[in-house]
Structures are given as C-alpha cells and as structure tokens.
Amino acid sequence: MSFAPEKYVINNLNFIPLIPKHEIDVATIRIASQINEDYKNSTPIFLITLKGAVFFAINLLRYIKLDCEIETISARSYGQKMESSGNVKIKFESKNLQNRDVIIIEDVIDTGYTLEKLKQVISLKSPRSLAVASLLAKPEKFCTDIKIDYLGFNVPPKFVIGEGLDFDEKGRNLSGIYVLES
Ligand code: IMP
Ligand code: MG
C-alpha cells in the first residue's frame, strides 16, 4: 500500500488531501501522450529539477516511448520557508544542449522565479527548443510571464506537499497532493 493518510502533520501544521493519486496518474499519462506525439521526430533531453520533480519525472518517463536522454538540474529558493526568497540558486553540470530539444520537468510553478532562472541558464546553452512540463501550477501567484507547455493541475495559492513536494524536506513520499489546512 502506498502512503496516503487522511491527515499528515509536519511541525504542528496539518496537511489534508487535495488531489488523489489516481488523478495524478491520469494527468501524467495525458502529458506523456502529448509529449510522445509532439516529439516523435526528435530525441529530447528531459531535464529533471531536483529534488521535487523526481517523482513526477519517474512516473512520466515510464510512459514516454521516444528515444530520449535524462539530465538533472538543481534549483533552490525555499529552504525551510513556505515563500520563495526570489533568490534562486541553480546548479547544473555543463552539458551539451546545443541544437537539442530540451524539456524541463518541474513539480510546481509558484511565483515563476525558479522557472525564469532555469530558462535563462539553459538558453545560454543554445538548445533548439525549450519546453516545460510541470505537475502543478499556482497561477494566482505568478509574478512573471509564465508559459507552461504541459501542465497537470492548477492548484490554489496555498502550500502543497506530496508526490515529491516537501515542507522542510518532509512529505515527499505522500501518495497524492496534500494542502495546508486553513
Ligand atoms: P517559484 O520559484 O516560486 O515558482 O517556486 C518554485 C519552486 O519552489 C518549486 O519548484 C518547488 O520546489 C518550490 N515550491 C513552490 N511552491 C511549493 C509548494 O506549495 N510546496 C512545496 N514546494 C513548493
Ligand atoms: Mg522545484
């Protein structure tokens, strides 16, 4: 059995179910089918942002039927807080992305600062194309102009965990998405 309690407590904060695992699976398969179609003449590179997007990436990649490559990139702005610091640190080993089709895999787009910074860093490596697949987005919190090519769900502007997303490094192993109880 996967781990899907009715309530999960971290540092005295209650998190309750928002999106069940089976809905995540349906959305993941829908996104994979779109990518399989859109990239059928390409060998894309999937760039997984650590650590939050690891679960979504693994689920998604199981349904990708293309020749593809996988790389990781690390982006950090939250630490132990629930708000983006706006100061995003990117760690990425120099990979040759020149003339390649790159798909960033993200867990959630919140303010959008992380995605903006990721796109800047990757664009410097002259890919042929750059797309974004994100499990979640909080459009009410976007601070920059955001385009998400493949999106699982829009969620309310609240803190969420599960499916790889954490609060203070906990909750990543929850099955399904949980939201901070208000
Ligand atoms: P942004 O830069 O504000 O868009 O935030 C992007 C990153 O912050 C995401 O990729 C997550 O790693 C983290 N993040 C944003 N919102 C949440 C949340 O609700 N739960 C857990 N992590 C979050
Ligand atoms: Mg992230």
XYZ file of N, CA and C and ligand atoms in Angstrom:
570
model
N 0.840 -1.210 0.000
C 0.000 0.000 0.000
C 0.870 1.253 0.000
N 0.481 2.226 -0.809
C 1.222 3.491 -0.792
C 0.770 4.318 0.415
N 1.490 5.370 0.694
C 1.285 6.158 1.907
C 0.339 7.326 1.618
N -0.920 7.199 2.036
C -1.920 8.247 1.763
C -2.834 8.422 2.972
N -2.302 8.961 4.090
C -3.129 9.128 5.299
C -4.204 10.199 5.103
N -5.183 10.243 6.007
C -6.238 11.278 5.903
C -5.739 12.640 6.343
N -4.673 12.634 7.114
C -4.079 13.885 7.584
C -2.595 13.627 7.817
N -1.763 14.620 7.509
C -0.321 14.460 7.734
C 0.176 15.714 8.441
N 0.921 15.531 9.526
C 1.337 16.667 10.349
C 2.847 16.858 10.261
N 3.269 18.080 9.915
C 4.700 18.428 9.931
C 4.852 19.693 10.774
N 5.710 19.646 11.784
C 5.948 20.808 12.655
C 4.620 21.431 13.141
N 3.684 20.612 13.575
C 2.369 21.065 14.073
C 1.460 21.653 13.011
N 1.797 21.531 11.749
C 0.930 22.029 10.673
C 0.219 20.848 10.028
N -1.106 21.002 9.822
C -1.903 19.912 9.246
C -1.997 20.026 7.731
N -1.725 18.927 7.066
C -1.908 18.852 5.614
C -2.993 17.813 5.320
N -3.921 18.173 4.416
C -5.037 17.282 4.094
C -5.075 17.005 2.580
N -5.708 15.911 2.142
C -5.680 15.533 0.725
C -6.285 16.593 -0.192
N -5.643 16.829 -1.333
C -6.156 17.771 -2.338
C -6.385 17.055 -3.674
N -5.370 16.335 -4.149
C -5.514 15.606 -5.419
C -5.106 14.149 -5.182
N -6.038 13.208 -5.402
C -5.694 11.809 -5.145
C -4.733 11.262 -6.208
N -4.031 10.218 -5.824
C -3.010 9.625 -6.688
C -3.568 9.227 -8.061
N -4.807 8.676 -8.104
C -5.277 8.200 -9.407
C -5.489 9.356 -10.377
N -5.816 10.543 -9.845
C -5.948 11.707 -10.747
C -4.578 12.167 -11.240
N -3.579 12.033 -10.390
C -2.200 12.352 -10.787
C -1.795 11.428 -11.935
N -2.122 10.148 -11.791
C -1.750 9.167 -12.819
C -2.407 9.481 -14.161
N -3.695 9.843 -14.116
C -4.411 10.163 -15.360
C -3.753 11.363 -16.049
N -3.442 12.405 -15.268
C -2.827 13.611 -15.837
C -1.433 13.297 -16.388
N -0.705 12.441 -15.690
C 0.653 12.097 -16.109
C 0.620 11.363 -17.457
N -0.327 10.456 -17.601
C -0.448 9.708 -18.861
C -0.867 10.655 -19.994
N -1.767 11.584 -19.687
C -2.180 12.574 -20.712
C -0.970 13.388 -21.182
N -0.140 13.841 -20.252
C 1.023 14.650 -20.616
C 2.019 13.813 -21.426
N 2.260 12.575 -20.995
C 3.202 11.706 -21.722
C 2.731 11.487 -23.158
N 1.430 11.271 -23.346
C 0.909 11.042 -24.705
C 1.136 12.271 -25.571
N 0.912 13.456 -24.999
C 1.139 14.698 -25.762
C 2.613 14.818 -26.156
N 3.496 14.538 -25.214
C 4.934 14.656 -25.496
C 5.346 13.611 -26.542
N 4.831 12.382 -26.413
C 5.152 11.334 -27.408
C 4.781 11.804 -28.811
N 3.656 12.476 -28.920
C 3.190 12.960 -30.219
C 4.037 14.148 -30.690
N 4.239 15.121 -29.804
C 4.919 16.361 -30.196
C 6.398 16.154 -30.542
N 7.021 15.131 -29.982
C 8.472 14.934 -30.173
C 8.776 13.662 -30.955
N 7.811 13.203 -31.771
C 8.010 11.885 -32.406
C 9.190 11.863 -33.370
N 9.625 13.042 -33.846
C 10.776 13.078 -34.753
C 12.039 13.593 -34.068
N 12.080 13.480 -32.763
C 13.194 14.078 -32.020
C 13.715 13.111 -30.956
N 14.898 13.402 -30.437
C 15.441 12.678 -29.287
C 15.626 13.712 -28.174
N 14.544 14.020 -27.441
C 14.619 15.120 -26.479
C 15.477 14.781 -25.254
N 15.898 15.843 -24.586
C 16.561 15.695 -23.286
C 15.591 16.169 -22.217
N 15.252 15.284 -21.285
C 14.415 15.668 -20.143
C 15.334 16.152 -19.025
N 15.081 17.374 -18.574
C 15.906 17.967 -17.538
C 15.079 18.014 -16.253
N 15.390 17.119 -15.323
C 14.591 16.984 -14.096
C 15.118 17.941 -13.031
N 14.236 18.795 -12.489
C 14.691 19.707 -11.435
C 14.602 18.993 -10.081
N 15.730 18.987 -9.403
C 15.849 18.301 -8.106
C 15.372 19.217 -6.984
N 14.851 18.660 -5.905
C 14.520 17.248 -5.815
C 13.038 17.019 -6.106
N 12.245 18.079 -6.025
C 10.788 17.959 -6.029
C 10.200 17.229 -7.219
N 10.812 17.400 -8.401
C 10.191 16.861 -9.614
C 10.542 15.398 -9.875
N 11.321 14.791 -8.972
C 11.792 13.427 -9.228
C 10.635 12.424 -9.353
N 9.654 12.522 -8.467
C 8.540 11.554 -8.505
C 7.732 11.717 -9.797
N 7.373 12.973 -10.110
C 6.608 13.232 -11.333
C 7.409 12.772 -12.545
N 8.700 13.040 -12.546
C 9.539 12.686 -13.700
C 9.560 11.174 -13.913
N 9.745 10.432 -12.842
C 9.806 8.965 -12.980
C 8.463 8.436 -13.484
N 7.368 8.935 -12.900
C 6.041 8.494 -13.352
C 5.838 8.806 -14.824
N 6.233 10.024 -15.221
C 6.039 10.476 -16.607
C 6.903 9.662 -17.573
N 8.157 9.484 -17.216
C 9.101 8.844 -18.143
C 8.755 7.388 -18.411
N 8.005 6.769 -17.498
C 7.593 5.379 -17.741
C 6.649 5.275 -18.938
N 6.003 6.392 -19.281
C 5.059 6.376 -20.405
C 5.631 7.037 -21.660
N 6.879 7.472 -21.608
C 7.496 8.100 -22.781
C 8.059 7.000 -23.677
N 7.646 7.048 -24.943
C 8.027 5.972 -25.861
C 9.040 6.453 -26.883
N 9.765 7.509 -26.570
C 10.721 8.091 -27.505
C 12.132 7.687 -27.107
N 13.068 7.739 -28.059
C 14.477 7.741 -27.668
C 14.682 9.065 -26.952
N 15.193 9.028 -25.751
C 15.373 10.296 -25.027
C 16.542 10.171 -24.067
N 16.970 11.313 -23.562
C 18.033 11.343 -22.561
C 17.513 12.062 -21.317
N 18.155 11.788 -20.199
C 17.718 12.380 -18.930
C 18.902 13.049 -18.241
N 18.686 14.285 -17.793
C 19.696 15.002 -17.013
C 19.003 15.601 -15.799
N 19.794 16.033 -14.823
C 19.197 16.695 -13.661
C 19.777 18.097 -13.500
N 19.001 18.944 -12.873
C 19.442 20.310 -12.576
C 18.904 20.630 -11.193
N 19.660 21.376 -10.412
C 19.164 21.651 -9.070
C 18.861 23.141 -8.922
N 17.671 23.428 -8.389
C 17.239 24.812 -8.208
C 16.733 24.957 -6.781
N 17.154 26.009 -6.106
C 16.778 26.176 -4.703
C 16.386 27.611 -4.408
N 15.232 27.798 -3.752
C 14.920 29.155 -3.297
C 14.152 29.156 -1.984
N 13.640 27.995 -1.559
C 12.709 27.979 -0.430
C 13.342 27.711 0.922
N 14.282 26.794 1.011
C 14.813 26.404 2.321
C 13.704 25.901 3.222
N 13.623 26.436 4.433
C 12.606 25.951 5.373
C 11.351 26.811 5.351
N 11.255 27.743 4.414
C 10.108 28.657 4.384
C 9.045 28.172 3.401
N 7.872 28.829 3.460
C 6.806 28.489 2.527
C 6.702 29.529 1.417
N 7.582 30.502 1.414
C 7.552 31.526 0.379
C 8.874 31.540 -0.363
N 8.818 31.788 -1.660
C 10.038 31.885 -2.447
C 10.851 33.079 -1.972
N 12.165 32.887 -1.851
C 13.015 34.014 -1.469
C 13.258 34.921 -2.670
N 12.937 34.423 -3.857
C 13.186 35.197 -5.070
C 14.643 35.091 -5.504
N 15.472 34.569 -4.598
C 16.903 34.423 -4.882
C 17.159 32.957 -5.245
N 17.131 32.656 -6.522
C 17.162 31.255 -6.958
C 18.593 30.830 -7.281
N 19.009 29.707 -6.684
C 20.354 29.188 -6.977
C 20.239 27.962 -7.867
N 20.953 27.977 -8.983
C 20.881 26.869 -9.929
C 22.227 26.132 -9.925
N 22.158 24.799 -9.877
C 23.388 24.004 -10.014
C 23.202 23.060 -11.202
N 24.087 23.155 -12.151
C 23.923 22.366 -13.375
C 25.298 22.070 -13.941
N 25.611 20.786 -14.066
C 26.883 20.430 -14.701
C 26.790 20.785 -16.166
N 27.873 21.242 -16.690
C 27.843 21.700 -18.071
C 27.580 20.535 -19.032
N 26.418 20.556 -19.646
C 26.056 19.511 -20.609
C 25.902 20.165 -21.971
N 26.156 19.410 -23.014
C 25.981 19.970 -24.345
C 24.499 19.894 -24.749
N 23.849 21.033 -24.752
C 22.429 21.078 -25.125
C 22.243 21.736 -26.490
N 23.344 22.039 -27.122
C 23.269 22.783 -28.382
C 22.431 22.033 -29.418
N 21.469 22.748 -29.988
C 20.579 22.185 -31.018
C 19.754 20.996 -30.548
N 19.580 20.848 -29.239
C 18.762 19.748 -28.721
C 17.396 20.282 -28.288
N 16.412 19.383 -28.317
C 15.091 19.721 -27.788
C 15.088 19.378 -26.299
N 14.923 20.404 -25.484
C 15.014 20.218 -24.032
C 13.622 20.411 -23.410
N 13.271 19.500 -22.506
C 12.006 19.609 -21.766
C 12.332 19.645 -20.273
N 12.065 20.775 -19.649
C 12.276 20.892 -18.202
C 11.113 20.190 -17.500
N 11.414 19.353 -16.519
C 10.344 18.744 -15.712
C 10.355 19.395 -14.331
N 9.226 20.030 -13.983
C 9.104 20.730 -12.701
C 7.986 20.112 -11.864
N 8.059 20.337 -10.553
C 6.986 19.862 -9.677
C 5.853 20.885 -9.606
N 6.199 22.141 -9.325
C 5.173 23.186 -9.209
C 5.770 24.527 -9.633
N 4.972 25.308 -10.348
C 5.367 26.680 -10.666
C 4.554 27.575 -9.741
N 5.253 28.269 -8.860
C 4.602 29.105 -7.853
C 4.738 30.571 -8.284
N 5.755 31.282 -7.842
C 5.929 32.652 -8.344
C 6.406 32.656 -9.793
N 7.111 31.599 -10.174
C 7.665 31.522 -11.523
C 9.119 31.965 -11.594
N 9.674 32.452 -10.476
C 11.071 32.917 -10.496
C 12.046 31.790 -10.819
N 11.776 30.609 -10.254
C 12.681 29.482 -10.494
C 12.691 29.118 -11.975
N 11.502 29.039 -12.550
C 11.408 28.671 -13.965
C 12.097 29.717 -14.844
N 11.899 30.963 -14.495
C 12.528 32.046 -15.269
C 14.050 31.891 -15.252
N 14.589 31.617 -14.057
C 16.042 31.474 -13.912
C 16.536 30.232 -14.649
N 15.773 29.131 -14.520
C 16.146 27.896 -15.220
C 16.217 28.145 -16.725
N 15.208 28.833 -17.234
C 15.162 29.091 -18.678
C 16.347 29.954 -19.119
N 16.696 30.931 -18.291
C 17.855 31.781 -18.620
C 19.124 30.944 -18.722
N 19.352 30.105 -17.709
C 20.578 29.302 -17.647
C 20.652 28.339 -18.831
N 19.531 27.706 -19.140
C 19.510 26.702 -20.204
C 19.608 27.359 -21.583
N 18.964 28.494 -21.735
C 19.001 29.179 -23.031
C 20.419 29.546 -23.438
N 21.271 29.807 -22.444
C 22.675 30.149 -22.747
C 23.377 28.998 -23.462
N 22.820 27.790 -23.355
C 23.447 26.617 -23.982
C 22.878 26.327 -25.362
N 22.132 27.262 -25.886
C 21.619 27.219 -27.267
C 20.870 25.943 -27.657
N 19.868 25.548 -26.878
C 19.055 24.402 -27.323
C 18.240 24.786 -28.558
N 17.776 23.786 -29.295
C 16.919 24.089 -30.452
C 15.542 24.538 -29.957
N 15.049 23.848 -28.930
C 13.769 24.249 -28.345
C 13.811 24.002 -26.848
N 12.943 24.708 -26.134
C 12.894 24.562 -24.674
C 11.429 24.572 -24.246
N 10.980 23.467 -23.655
C 9.589 23.376 -23.205
C 9.570 23.048 -21.711
N 8.392 23.199 -21.111
C 8.251 22.967 -19.670
C 7.077 22.034 -19.409
N 7.326 20.992 -18.615
C 6.249 20.122 -18.140
C 6.225 20.238 -16.625
N 5.086 20.655 -16.071
C 5.001 20.797 -14.620
C 3.766 20.065 -14.099
N 3.934 19.360 -12.991
C 2.784 18.661 -12.413
C 1.740 19.670 -11.929
N 2.186 20.746 -11.278
C 1.257 21.713 -10.688
C 1.626 23.144 -11.056
N 0.649 24.046 -10.993
C 0.908 25.482 -11.124
C -0.040 26.227 -10.202
N 0.428 27.371 -9.707
C -0.420 28.253 -8.881
C -0.546 29.582 -9.607
N -1.419 29.654 -10.626
C -1.489 30.852 -11.469
C -1.765 32.138 -10.691
N -2.461 32.014 -9.546
C -2.745 33.240 -8.773
C -1.500 33.822 -8.122
N -0.400 33.054 -8.135
C 0.828 33.565 -7.509
C 1.908 33.947 -8.521
N 1.642 33.721 -9.798
C 2.668 34.033 -10.806
C 3.087 35.497 -10.700
N 4.373 35.726 -10.689
C 4.897 37.098 -10.653
C 5.532 37.478 -11.979
N 5.718 36.506 -12.846
C 6.343 36.800 -14.135
C 5.463 36.176 -15.221
N 5.818 36.449 -16.452
C 5.081 35.927 -17.591
C 5.434 34.443 -17.750
N 4.464 33.557 -17.529
C 4.783 32.130 -17.497
C 4.048 31.391 -18.598
N 4.796 30.549 -19.317
C 4.146 29.654 -20.272
C 4.523 28.222 -19.882
N 3.499 27.417 -19.600
C 3.767 26.013 -19.260
C 3.215 25.170 -20.409
N 4.086 24.446 -21.063
C 3.664 23.695 -22.258
C 2.819 22.476 -21.892
N 3.188 21.814 -20.796
C 2.463 20.610 -20.377
C 2.193 20.736 -18.881
N 0.899 20.809 -18.523
C 0.554 21.043 -17.110
C -0.409 19.976 -16.600
N -0.118 19.477 -15.391
C -1.033 18.538 -14.749
C -2.251 19.267 -14.203
N -2.058 20.102 -13.177
C -3.180 20.759 -12.484
C -2.838 22.179 -12.058
N -3.816 23.061 -12.149
C -3.745 24.331 -11.424
C -4.219 24.067 -10.001
N -3.530 24.643 -9.021
C -3.940 24.483 -7.621
C -4.099 25.869 -6.998
N -4.828 25.956 -5.862
C -4.991 27.254 -5.200
C -3.643 27.774 -4.680
N -3.591 29.066 -4.349
C -2.311 29.655 -3.912
C -1.956 29.285 -2.473
N -1.911 28.006 -2.216
C -1.610 27.505 -0.859
C -0.431 26.558 -0.933
N 0.163 26.266 0.219
C 1.320 25.382 0.212
C 0.872 23.928 0.073
N 1.526 23.206 -0.810
C 1.163 21.808 -1.062
C 2.382 20.902 -0.925
N 2.121 19.646 -0.558
C 3.194 18.656 -0.438
C 2.726 17.325 -1.037
N 3.650 16.386 -1.119
C 3.334 15.054 -1.642
C 3.824 14.894 -3.070
N 3.931 13.663 -3.524
C 4.383 13.390 -4.905
C 5.719 14.079 -5.188
N 6.584 14.138 -4.190
C 7.908 14.731 -4.378
C 8.034 16.119 -3.779
N 6.905 16.798 -3.562
C 6.978 18.146 -2.982
C 7.095 18.053 -1.466
N 7.896 18.933 -0.901
C 8.184 18.841 0.535
C 7.832 20.110 1.280
N 7.702 19.965 2.612
C 7.820 21.112 3.502
C 8.936 20.761 4.478
N 9.980 21.559 4.480
C 11.138 21.296 5.342
C 11.641 19.849 5.145
N 11.670 19.439 3.872
C 12.174 18.119 3.439
C 11.244 16.955 3.784
N 10.082 17.245 4.383
C 9.175 16.141 4.705
C 7.948 16.153 3.808
N 7.341 14.988 3.655
C 6.103 14.877 2.889
C 6.292 14.474 1.439
N 7.539 14.329 1.009
C 7.768 13.986 -0.404
C 7.174 12.624 -0.753
N 7.163 11.707 0.233
C 6.736 10.325 -0.010
C 5.226 10.125 0.063
N 4.460 11.195 0.321
C 2.996 11.055 0.336
C 2.496 10.734 -1.065
N 1.516 9.860 -1.123
C 0.913 9.497 -2.399
C -0.262 10.439 -2.657
N -0.216 11.205 -3.737
C -1.207 12.250 -3.981
C -0.714 13.573 -3.418
N -1.457 14.653 -3.758
C -1.074 16.002 -3.303
C -1.891 16.375 -2.080
N -1.225 16.942 -1.082
C -1.854 17.403 0.156
C -1.683 18.919 0.261
N -2.663 19.567 0.908
C -2.611 21.020 1.035
C -2.650 21.420 2.513
N -2.008 22.507 2.815
C -2.003 23.034 4.187
C -3.431 23.409 4.566
N -3.899 22.867 5.691
C -5.279 23.126 6.126
C -5.402 24.573 6.594
N -6.492 25.258 6.151
C -6.594 26.674 6.564
C -7.811 26.871 7.454
P 8.778 29.533 -7.628
O 10.175 29.963 -7.952
O 8.131 30.447 -6.620
O 7.919 29.315 -8.842
O 8.865 28.175 -6.854
C 9.338 27.091 -7.469
C 9.857 26.008 -6.558
O 9.585 26.228 -5.166
C 9.158 24.755 -6.928
O 9.817 24.091 -7.963
C 9.194 23.985 -5.617
O 10.414 23.298 -5.497
C 9.082 25.064 -4.559
N 7.666 25.256 -4.199
C 6.819 26.233 -4.603
N 5.598 26.087 -4.084
C 5.658 24.969 -3.321
C 4.686 24.268 -2.529
O 3.496 24.628 -2.400
N 5.140 23.151 -1.913
C 6.414 22.694 -1.999
N 7.346 23.312 -2.740
C 6.980 24.448 -3.385
Mg 11.046 22.576 -7.828
